[in-house]
Short mmCIF file of C-alpha atoms and ligand atoms in Angstrom, two decimals:
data_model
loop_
_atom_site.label_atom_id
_atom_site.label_comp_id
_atom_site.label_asym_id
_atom_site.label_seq_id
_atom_site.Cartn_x
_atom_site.Cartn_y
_atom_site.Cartn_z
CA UNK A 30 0.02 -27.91 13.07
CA UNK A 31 -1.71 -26.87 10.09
CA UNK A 32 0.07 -26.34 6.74
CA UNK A 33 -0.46 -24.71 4.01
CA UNK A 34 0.71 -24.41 0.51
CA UNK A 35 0.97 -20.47 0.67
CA UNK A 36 0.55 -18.36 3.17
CA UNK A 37 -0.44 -14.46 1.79
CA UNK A 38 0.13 -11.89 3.96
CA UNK A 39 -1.85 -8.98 2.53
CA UNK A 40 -5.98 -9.25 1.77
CA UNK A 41 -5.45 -6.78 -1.26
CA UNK A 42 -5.95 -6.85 -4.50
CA UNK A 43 -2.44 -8.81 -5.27
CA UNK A 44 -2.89 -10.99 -2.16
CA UNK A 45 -6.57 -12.14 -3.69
CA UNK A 46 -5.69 -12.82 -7.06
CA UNK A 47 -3.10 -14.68 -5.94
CA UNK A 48 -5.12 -16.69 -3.97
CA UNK A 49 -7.58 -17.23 -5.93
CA UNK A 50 -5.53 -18.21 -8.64
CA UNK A 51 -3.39 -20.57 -6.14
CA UNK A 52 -7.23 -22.30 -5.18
CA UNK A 53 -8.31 -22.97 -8.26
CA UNK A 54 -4.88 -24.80 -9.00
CA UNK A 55 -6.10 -27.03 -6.11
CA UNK A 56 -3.30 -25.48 -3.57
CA UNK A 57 -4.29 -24.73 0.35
CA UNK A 58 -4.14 -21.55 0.72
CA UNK A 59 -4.14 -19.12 4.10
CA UNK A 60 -4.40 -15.59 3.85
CA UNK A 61 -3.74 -12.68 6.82
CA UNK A 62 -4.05 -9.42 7.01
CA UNK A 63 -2.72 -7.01 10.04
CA UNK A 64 -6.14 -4.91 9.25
CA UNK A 65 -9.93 -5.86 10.71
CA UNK A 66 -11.09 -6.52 7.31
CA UNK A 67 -10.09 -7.51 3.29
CA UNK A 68 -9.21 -5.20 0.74
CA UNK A 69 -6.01 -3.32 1.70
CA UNK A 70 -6.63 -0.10 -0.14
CA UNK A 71 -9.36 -1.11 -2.14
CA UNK A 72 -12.40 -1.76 0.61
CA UNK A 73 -15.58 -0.34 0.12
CA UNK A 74 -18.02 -0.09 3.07
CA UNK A 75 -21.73 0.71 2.23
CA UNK A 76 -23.40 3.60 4.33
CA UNK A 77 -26.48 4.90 3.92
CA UNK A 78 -26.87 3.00 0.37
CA UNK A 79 -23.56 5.11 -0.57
CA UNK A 80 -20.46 2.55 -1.39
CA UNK A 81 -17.47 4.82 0.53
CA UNK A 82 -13.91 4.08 -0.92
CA UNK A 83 -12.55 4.24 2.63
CA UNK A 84 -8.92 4.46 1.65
CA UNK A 85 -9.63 6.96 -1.44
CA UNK A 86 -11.04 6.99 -4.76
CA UNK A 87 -10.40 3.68 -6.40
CA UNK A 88 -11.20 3.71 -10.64
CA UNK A 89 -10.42 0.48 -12.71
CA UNK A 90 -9.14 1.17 -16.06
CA UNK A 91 -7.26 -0.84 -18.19
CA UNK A 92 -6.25 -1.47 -21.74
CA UNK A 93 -5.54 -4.63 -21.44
CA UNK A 94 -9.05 -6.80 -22.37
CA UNK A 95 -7.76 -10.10 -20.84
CA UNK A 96 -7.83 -8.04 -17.16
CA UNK A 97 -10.98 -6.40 -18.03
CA UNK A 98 -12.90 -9.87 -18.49
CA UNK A 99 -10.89 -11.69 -15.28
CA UNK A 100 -12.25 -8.80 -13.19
CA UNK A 101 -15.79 -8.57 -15.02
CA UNK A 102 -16.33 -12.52 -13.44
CA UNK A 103 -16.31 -11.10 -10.11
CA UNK A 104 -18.64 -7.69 -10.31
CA UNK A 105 -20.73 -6.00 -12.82
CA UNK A 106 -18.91 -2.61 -13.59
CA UNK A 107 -20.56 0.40 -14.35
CA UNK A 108 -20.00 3.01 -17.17
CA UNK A 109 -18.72 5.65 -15.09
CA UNK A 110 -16.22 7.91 -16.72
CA UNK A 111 -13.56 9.76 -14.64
CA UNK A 112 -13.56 13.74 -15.17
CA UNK A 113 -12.32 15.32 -12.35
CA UNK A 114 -12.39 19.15 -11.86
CA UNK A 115 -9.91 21.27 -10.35
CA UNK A 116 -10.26 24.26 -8.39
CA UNK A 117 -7.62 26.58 -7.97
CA UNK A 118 -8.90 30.21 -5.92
CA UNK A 119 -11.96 30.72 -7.86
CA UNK A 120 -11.67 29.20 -10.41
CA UNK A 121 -12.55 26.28 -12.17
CA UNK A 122 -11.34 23.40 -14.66
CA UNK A 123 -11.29 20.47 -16.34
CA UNK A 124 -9.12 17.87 -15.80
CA UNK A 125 -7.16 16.16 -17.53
CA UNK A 126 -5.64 18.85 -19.36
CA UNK A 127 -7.27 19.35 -22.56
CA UNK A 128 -9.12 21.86 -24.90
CA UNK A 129 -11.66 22.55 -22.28
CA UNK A 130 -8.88 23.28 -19.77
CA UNK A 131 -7.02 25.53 -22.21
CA UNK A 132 -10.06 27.37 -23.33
CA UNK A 133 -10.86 28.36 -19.94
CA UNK A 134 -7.46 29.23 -18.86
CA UNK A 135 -6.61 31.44 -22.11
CA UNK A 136 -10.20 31.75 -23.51
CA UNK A 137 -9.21 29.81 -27.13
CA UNK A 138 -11.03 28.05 -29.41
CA UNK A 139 -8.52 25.73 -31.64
CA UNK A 140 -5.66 22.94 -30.68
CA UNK A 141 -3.78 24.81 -33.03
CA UNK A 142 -4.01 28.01 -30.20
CA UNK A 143 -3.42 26.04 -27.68
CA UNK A 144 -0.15 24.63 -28.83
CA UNK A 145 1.04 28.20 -30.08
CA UNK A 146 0.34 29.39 -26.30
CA UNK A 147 2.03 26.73 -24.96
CA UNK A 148 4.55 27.02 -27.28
CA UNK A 149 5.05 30.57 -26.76
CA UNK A 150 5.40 30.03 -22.50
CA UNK A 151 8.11 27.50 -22.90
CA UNK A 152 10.29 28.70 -25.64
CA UNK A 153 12.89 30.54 -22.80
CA UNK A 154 12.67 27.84 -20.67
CA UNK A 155 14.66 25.87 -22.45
CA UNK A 156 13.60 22.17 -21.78
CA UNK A 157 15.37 19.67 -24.12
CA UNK A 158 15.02 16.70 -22.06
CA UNK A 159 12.94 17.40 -18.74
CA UNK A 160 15.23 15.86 -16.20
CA UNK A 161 12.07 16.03 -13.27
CA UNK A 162 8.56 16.31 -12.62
CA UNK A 163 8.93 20.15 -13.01
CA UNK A 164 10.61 20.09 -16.69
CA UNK A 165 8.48 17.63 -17.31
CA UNK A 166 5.34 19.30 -16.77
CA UNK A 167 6.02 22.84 -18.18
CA UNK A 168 7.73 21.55 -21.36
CA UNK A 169 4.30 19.49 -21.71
CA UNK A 170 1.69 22.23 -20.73
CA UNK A 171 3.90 25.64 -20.30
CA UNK A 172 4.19 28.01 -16.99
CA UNK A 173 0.19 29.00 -17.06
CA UNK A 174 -1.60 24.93 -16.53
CA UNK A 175 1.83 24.21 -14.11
CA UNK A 176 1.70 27.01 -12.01
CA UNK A 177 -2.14 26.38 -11.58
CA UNK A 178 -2.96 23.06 -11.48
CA UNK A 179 0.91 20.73 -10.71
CA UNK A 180 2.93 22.63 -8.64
CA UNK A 181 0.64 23.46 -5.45
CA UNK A 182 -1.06 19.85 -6.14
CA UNK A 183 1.78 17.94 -6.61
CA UNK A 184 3.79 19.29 -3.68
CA UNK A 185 0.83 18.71 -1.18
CA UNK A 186 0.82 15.38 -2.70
CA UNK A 187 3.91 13.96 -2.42
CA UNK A 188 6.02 16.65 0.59
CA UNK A 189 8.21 17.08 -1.98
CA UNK A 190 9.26 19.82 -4.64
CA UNK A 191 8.22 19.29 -8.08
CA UNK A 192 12.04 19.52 -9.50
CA UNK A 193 12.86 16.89 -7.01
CA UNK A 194 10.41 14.69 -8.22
CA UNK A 195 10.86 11.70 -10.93
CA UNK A 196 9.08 12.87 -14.33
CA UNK A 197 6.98 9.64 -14.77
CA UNK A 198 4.41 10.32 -12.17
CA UNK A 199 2.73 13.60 -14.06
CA UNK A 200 3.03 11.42 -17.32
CA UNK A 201 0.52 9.07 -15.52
CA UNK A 202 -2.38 11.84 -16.88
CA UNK A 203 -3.20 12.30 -20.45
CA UNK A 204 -2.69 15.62 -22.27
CA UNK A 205 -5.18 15.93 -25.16
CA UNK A 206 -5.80 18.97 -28.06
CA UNK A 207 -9.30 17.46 -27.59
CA UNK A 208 -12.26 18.17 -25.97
CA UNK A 209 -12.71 15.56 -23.94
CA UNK A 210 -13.01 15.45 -19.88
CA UNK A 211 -11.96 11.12 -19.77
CA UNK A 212 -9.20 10.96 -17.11
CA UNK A 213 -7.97 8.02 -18.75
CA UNK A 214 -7.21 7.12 -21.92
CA UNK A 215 -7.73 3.20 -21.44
CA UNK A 216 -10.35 1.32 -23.74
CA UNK A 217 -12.48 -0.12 -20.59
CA UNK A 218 -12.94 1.92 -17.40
CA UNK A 219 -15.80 1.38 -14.42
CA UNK A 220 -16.45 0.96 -11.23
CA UNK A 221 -17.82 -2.24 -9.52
CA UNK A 222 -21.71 -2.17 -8.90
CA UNK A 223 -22.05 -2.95 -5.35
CA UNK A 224 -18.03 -1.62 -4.62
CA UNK A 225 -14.60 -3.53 -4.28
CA UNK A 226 -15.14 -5.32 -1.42
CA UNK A 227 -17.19 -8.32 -2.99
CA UNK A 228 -14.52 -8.99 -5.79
CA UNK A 229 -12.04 -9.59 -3.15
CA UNK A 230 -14.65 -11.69 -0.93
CA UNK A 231 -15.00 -13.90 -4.35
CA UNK A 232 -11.50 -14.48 -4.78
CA UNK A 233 -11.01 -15.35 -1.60
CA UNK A 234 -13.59 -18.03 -1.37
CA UNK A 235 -11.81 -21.42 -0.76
CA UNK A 236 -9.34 -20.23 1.54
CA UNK A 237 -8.34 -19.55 5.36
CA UNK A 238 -8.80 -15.61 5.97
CA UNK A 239 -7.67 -14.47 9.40
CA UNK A 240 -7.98 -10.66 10.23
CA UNK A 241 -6.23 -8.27 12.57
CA UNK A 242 -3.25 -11.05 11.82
CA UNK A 243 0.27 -9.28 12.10
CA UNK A 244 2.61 -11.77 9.91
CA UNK A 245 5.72 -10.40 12.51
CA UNK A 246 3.49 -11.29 15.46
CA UNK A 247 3.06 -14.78 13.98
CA UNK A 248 6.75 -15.93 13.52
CA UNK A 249 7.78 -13.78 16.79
CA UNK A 250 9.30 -10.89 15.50
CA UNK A 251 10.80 -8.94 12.50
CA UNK A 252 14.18 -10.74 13.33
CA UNK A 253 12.50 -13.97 12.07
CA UNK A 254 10.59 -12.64 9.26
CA UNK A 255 13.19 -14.56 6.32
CA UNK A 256 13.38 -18.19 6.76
CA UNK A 257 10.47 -18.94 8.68
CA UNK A 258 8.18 -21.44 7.24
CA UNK A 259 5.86 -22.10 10.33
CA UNK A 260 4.34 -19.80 12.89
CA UNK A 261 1.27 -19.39 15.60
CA UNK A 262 -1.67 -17.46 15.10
CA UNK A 263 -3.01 -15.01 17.61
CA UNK A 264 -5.47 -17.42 18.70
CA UNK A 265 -2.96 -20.44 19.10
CA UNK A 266 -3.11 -22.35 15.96
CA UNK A 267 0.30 -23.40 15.14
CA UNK A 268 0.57 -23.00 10.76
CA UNK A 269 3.54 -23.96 8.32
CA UNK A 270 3.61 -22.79 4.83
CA UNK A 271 5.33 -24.31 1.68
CA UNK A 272 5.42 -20.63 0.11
CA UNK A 273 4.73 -17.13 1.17
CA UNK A 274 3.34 -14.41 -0.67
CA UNK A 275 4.18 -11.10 1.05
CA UNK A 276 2.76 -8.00 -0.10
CA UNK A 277 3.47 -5.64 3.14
CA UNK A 278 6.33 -3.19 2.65
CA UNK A 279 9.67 -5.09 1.55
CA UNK A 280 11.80 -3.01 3.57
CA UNK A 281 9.53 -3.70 6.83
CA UNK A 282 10.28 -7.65 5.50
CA UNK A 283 14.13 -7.54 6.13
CA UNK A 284 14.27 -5.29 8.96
CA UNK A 285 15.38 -2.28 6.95
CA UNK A 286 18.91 -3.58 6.65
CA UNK A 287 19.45 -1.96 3.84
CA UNK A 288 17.64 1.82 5.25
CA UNK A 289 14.24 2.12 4.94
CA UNK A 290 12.31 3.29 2.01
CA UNK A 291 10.11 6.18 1.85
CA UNK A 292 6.13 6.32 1.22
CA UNK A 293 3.06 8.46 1.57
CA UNK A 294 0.03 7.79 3.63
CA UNK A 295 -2.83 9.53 2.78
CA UNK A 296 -5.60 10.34 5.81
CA UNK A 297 -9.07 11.25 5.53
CA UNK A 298 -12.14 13.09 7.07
CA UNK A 299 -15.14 11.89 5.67
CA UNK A 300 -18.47 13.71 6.48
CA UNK A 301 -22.05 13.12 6.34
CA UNK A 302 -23.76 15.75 4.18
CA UNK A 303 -27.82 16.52 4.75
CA UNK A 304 -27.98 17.51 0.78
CA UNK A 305 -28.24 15.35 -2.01
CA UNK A 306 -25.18 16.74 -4.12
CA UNK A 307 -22.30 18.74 -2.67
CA UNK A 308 -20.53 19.41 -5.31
CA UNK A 309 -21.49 17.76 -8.56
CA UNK A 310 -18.61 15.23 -9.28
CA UNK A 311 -17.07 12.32 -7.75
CA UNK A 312 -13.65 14.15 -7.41
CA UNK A 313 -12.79 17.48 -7.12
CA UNK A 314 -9.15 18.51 -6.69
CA UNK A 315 -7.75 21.53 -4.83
CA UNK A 316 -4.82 22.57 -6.50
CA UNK A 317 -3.40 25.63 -4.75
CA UNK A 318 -0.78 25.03 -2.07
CA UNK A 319 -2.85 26.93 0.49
CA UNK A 320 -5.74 24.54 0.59
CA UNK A 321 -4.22 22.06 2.92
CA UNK A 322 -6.13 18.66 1.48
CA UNK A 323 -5.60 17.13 -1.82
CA UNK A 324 -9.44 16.39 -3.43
CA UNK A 325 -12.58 16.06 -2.35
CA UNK A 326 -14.43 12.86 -3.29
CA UNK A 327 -17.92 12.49 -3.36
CA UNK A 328 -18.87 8.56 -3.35
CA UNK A 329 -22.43 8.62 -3.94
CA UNK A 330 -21.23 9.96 -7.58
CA UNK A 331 -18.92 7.36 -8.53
CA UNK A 332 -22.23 5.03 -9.04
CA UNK A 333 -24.62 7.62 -10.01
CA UNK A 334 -26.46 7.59 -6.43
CA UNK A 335 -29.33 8.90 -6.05
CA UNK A 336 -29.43 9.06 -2.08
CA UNK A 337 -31.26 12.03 -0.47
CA UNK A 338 -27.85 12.51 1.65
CA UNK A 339 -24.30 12.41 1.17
CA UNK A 340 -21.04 11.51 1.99
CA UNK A 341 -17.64 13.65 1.12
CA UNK A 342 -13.98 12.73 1.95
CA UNK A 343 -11.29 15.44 2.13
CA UNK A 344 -8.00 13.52 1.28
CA UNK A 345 -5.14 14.92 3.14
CA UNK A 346 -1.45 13.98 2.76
CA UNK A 347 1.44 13.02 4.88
CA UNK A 348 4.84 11.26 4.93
CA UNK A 349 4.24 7.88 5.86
CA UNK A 350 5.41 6.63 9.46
CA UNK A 351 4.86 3.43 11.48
CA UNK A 352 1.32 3.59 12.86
CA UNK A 353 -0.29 4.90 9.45
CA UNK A 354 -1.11 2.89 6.47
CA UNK A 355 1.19 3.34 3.28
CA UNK A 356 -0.40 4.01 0.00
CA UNK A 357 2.07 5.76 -2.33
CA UNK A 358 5.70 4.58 -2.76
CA UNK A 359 8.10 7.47 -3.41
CA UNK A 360 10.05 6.53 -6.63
CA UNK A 361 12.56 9.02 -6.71
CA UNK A 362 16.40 7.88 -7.06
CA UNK A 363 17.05 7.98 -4.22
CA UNK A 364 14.34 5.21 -2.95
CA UNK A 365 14.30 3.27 -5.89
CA UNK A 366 18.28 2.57 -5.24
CA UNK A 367 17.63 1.41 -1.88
CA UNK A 368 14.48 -0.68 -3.20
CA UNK A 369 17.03 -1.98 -6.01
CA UNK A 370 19.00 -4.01 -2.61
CA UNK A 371 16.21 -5.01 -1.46
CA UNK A 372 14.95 -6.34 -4.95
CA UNK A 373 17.95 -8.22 -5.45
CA UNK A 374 18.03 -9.60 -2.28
CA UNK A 375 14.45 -10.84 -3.29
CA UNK A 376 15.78 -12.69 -6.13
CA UNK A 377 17.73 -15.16 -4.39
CA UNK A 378 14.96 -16.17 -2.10
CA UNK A 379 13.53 -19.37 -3.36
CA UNK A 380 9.89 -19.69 -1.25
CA UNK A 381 9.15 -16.09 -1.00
CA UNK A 382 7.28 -13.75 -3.32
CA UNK A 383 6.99 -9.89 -2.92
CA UNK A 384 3.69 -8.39 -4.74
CA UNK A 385 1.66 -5.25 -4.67
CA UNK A 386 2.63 -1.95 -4.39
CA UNK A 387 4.16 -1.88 -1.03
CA UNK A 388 6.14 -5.67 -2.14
CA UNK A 389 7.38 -4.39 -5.25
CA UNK A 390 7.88 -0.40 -4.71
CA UNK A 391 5.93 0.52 -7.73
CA UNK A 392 2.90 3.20 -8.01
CA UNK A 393 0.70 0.14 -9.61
CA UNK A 394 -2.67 0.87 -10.97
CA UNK A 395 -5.20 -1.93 -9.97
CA UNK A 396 -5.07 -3.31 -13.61
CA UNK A 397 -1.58 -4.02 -13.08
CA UNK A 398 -1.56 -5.73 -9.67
CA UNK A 399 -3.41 -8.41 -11.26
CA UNK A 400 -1.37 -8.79 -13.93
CA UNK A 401 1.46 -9.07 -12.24
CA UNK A 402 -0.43 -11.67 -9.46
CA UNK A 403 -1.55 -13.61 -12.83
CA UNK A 404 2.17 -13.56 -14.29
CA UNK A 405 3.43 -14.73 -10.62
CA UNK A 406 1.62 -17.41 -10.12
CA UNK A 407 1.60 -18.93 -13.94
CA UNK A 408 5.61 -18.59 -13.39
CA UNK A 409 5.15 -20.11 -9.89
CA UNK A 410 3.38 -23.51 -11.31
CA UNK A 411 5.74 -23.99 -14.28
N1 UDP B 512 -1.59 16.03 -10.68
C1 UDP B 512 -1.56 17.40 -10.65
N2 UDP B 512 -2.74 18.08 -10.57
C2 UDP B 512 -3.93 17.44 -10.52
C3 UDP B 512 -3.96 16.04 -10.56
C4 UDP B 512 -2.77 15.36 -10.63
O1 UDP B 512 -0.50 18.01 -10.69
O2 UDP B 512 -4.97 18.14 -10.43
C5 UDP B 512 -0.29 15.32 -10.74
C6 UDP B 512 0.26 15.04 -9.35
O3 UDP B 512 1.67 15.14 -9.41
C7 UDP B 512 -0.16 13.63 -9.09
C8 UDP B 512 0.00 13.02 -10.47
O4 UDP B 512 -0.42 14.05 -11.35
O5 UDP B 512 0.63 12.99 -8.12
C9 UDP B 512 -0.77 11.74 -10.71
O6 UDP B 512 -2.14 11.98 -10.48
P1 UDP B 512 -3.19 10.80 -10.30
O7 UDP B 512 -4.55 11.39 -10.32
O8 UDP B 512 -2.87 9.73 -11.27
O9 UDP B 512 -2.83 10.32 -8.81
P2 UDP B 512 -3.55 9.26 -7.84
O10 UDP B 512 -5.01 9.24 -8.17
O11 UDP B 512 -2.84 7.96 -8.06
O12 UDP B 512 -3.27 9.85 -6.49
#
């Protein structure tokens, strides 16, 4: 029997920081993942000299200079700037939305004409305090930019329609009288020379990895999954843990007893292109609801490639089911009052921790999985 001081289910970005925070503490750490490789979400495979973000486009941006520097001592970042486009029939803007959207869309000069537009499209709707994604966005942008660039978007991306969606999730994008294209507003933004998958190879230098690793299949079954402090791997070895760190879907964790919570998977067909630029930007979106994918990414762009071929994704998306990886949670009220049981359930567990975005139910940005990994395990070693 080997033990461990933690045992992380999860290779992601919350299961590495973790775990490399736990290591350099001097703790024994073992980490599994159910997938063939590290990652989660985050893993970057190199083709053809092109880093591919196999499970979607993945930007680091933060405000926060503390997480800018922790990530900085695993990769070199480059300057890249996120300015999507969107398409919508034929034609064509800037993202987010901002002077150069409104321009095009109403063929303006001046913020001051773009708020009286704006102004002018909402004024019967009557928005005092936009109750849903819907209210939200037209009171922000008016009838023209929602029609055109939310609704058809938004309900491909989430199955669900705008006014039954929670308002926070459109907030998420910046809305500027400016004329700038940055998708984020954050002080520090970049993507890792060389892709993610090295940062999370650094952090998890020091401790036991095993792949293709179901944690269910190790203590024999979802029935078991509370309580258990020792299991068998799929090659034998018996392991105990002091702690686990679980950052796979909480329902999945207690058997669903209290229902099971909703999320969206997101697939993918990536193609091989025999030109050197498709389409001119890392990420184009598709915003009419008769386009059935999402965006198209184009990897070689997030790190200025200059390749003679290429390689595009078309990101499609679906409700999530068993057999599919999860990416989005689904924070309507609805979900987040089931995930509220389960969170509370959580609290009284003394040797278990629930991180990530599947763990703790929350659309997370990457900047704040690790600060939430840093604040866990500083509170964990008081
Ligand atoms: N969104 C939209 N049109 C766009 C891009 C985004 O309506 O062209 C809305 C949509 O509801 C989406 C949300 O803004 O879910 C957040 O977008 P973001 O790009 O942050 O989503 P992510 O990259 O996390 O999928």
């Amino acid at each position: 029997m080997k033990n461990y001081d933690y045992l992380i289910v999860g290779a992601g970005l919350f299961g590495a920081t973790f775990a490399h925070e736990a290591l350099k503490r001097g703790k024994s750490v073992l980490v599994i993942d159910r997938r063939d490789h590290i990652a989660g979400n985050i893993y970057t495979k190199e083709e053809d000299g092109i880093n591919v973000h196999v499970y979607g486009a993945h930007i680091f941006h933060t405000s926060d200079k503390k997480i800018w520097d922790y990530m900085n001592q695993f990769a070199e970042f480059n300057n890249y700037i996120n300015s999507p486009v969107a398409v919508y029939g034929d034609e064509l803007y800037n993202l987010p939305f901002n002077m150069n959207t409104f321009s095009k869309m109403w063929g303006i000069k001046t913020p001051a004409e773009a708020k009286a537009k704006i102004a002018e499209q909402i004024k019967e709707l009557n928005i005092t305090e936009p109750k849903n994604l819907e209210e939200q966005a037209l009171s922000l942008v008016g009838t023209d930019v929602y029609e055109k660039l939310i609704k058809g978007y938004t309900q491909k991306q989430w199955g669900r329609p705008c006014d039954e969606l929670p308002a926070f999730i459109i907030k998420r994008l910046p809305l500027r009288f400016t004329y700038n294209n940055n998708y984020f507003n954050d002080r520090f933004q970049g993507i890792p020379m060389g892709g993610y998958t090295q940062i999370v190879e650094k952090m998890l230098e020091g401790a036991d990895v095993v792949l293709s690793q179901d944690y269910f299949d190790m203590v024999g079954g979802v029935e078991n999954a509370p309580e258990s402090t020792e299991g068998e791997l799929n090659d034998g070895t018996k392991v105990s843990w002091g702690k686990l760190v679980f950052t796979g879907q909480i329902d999945e964790y207690y058997g669903s007893c209290y229902g099971e919570l909703e999320y969206r998977s997101v697939r993918f067909e990536t193609e091989k292109l025999d030109c050197d630029n498709y389409q001119g930007n890392a990420v184009v979106n598709y915003t009419a609801a008769d386009v059935p994918y999402t965006r198209i990414i184009e990897h070689k762009h997030f790190e200025f490639g200059q390749q003679p071929t290429t390689i595009i994704s078309k990101e499609y998306s679906s409700e999530w089911q068993p057999g599919v990886e999860p990416y989005y949670p689904v924070n309507n009220d609805k979900n987040n009052a089931v995930y509220e049981e389960y969170a509370n359930r959580a609290k009284s567990e003394k040797s278990v921790i629930f991180g990530g975005r599947l763990g703790q139910y929350k659309y997370y940005d990457m900047d704040k999985v690790v600060a939430v990994a840093l604040q866990c395990i500083s509170d964990n070693m008081e």
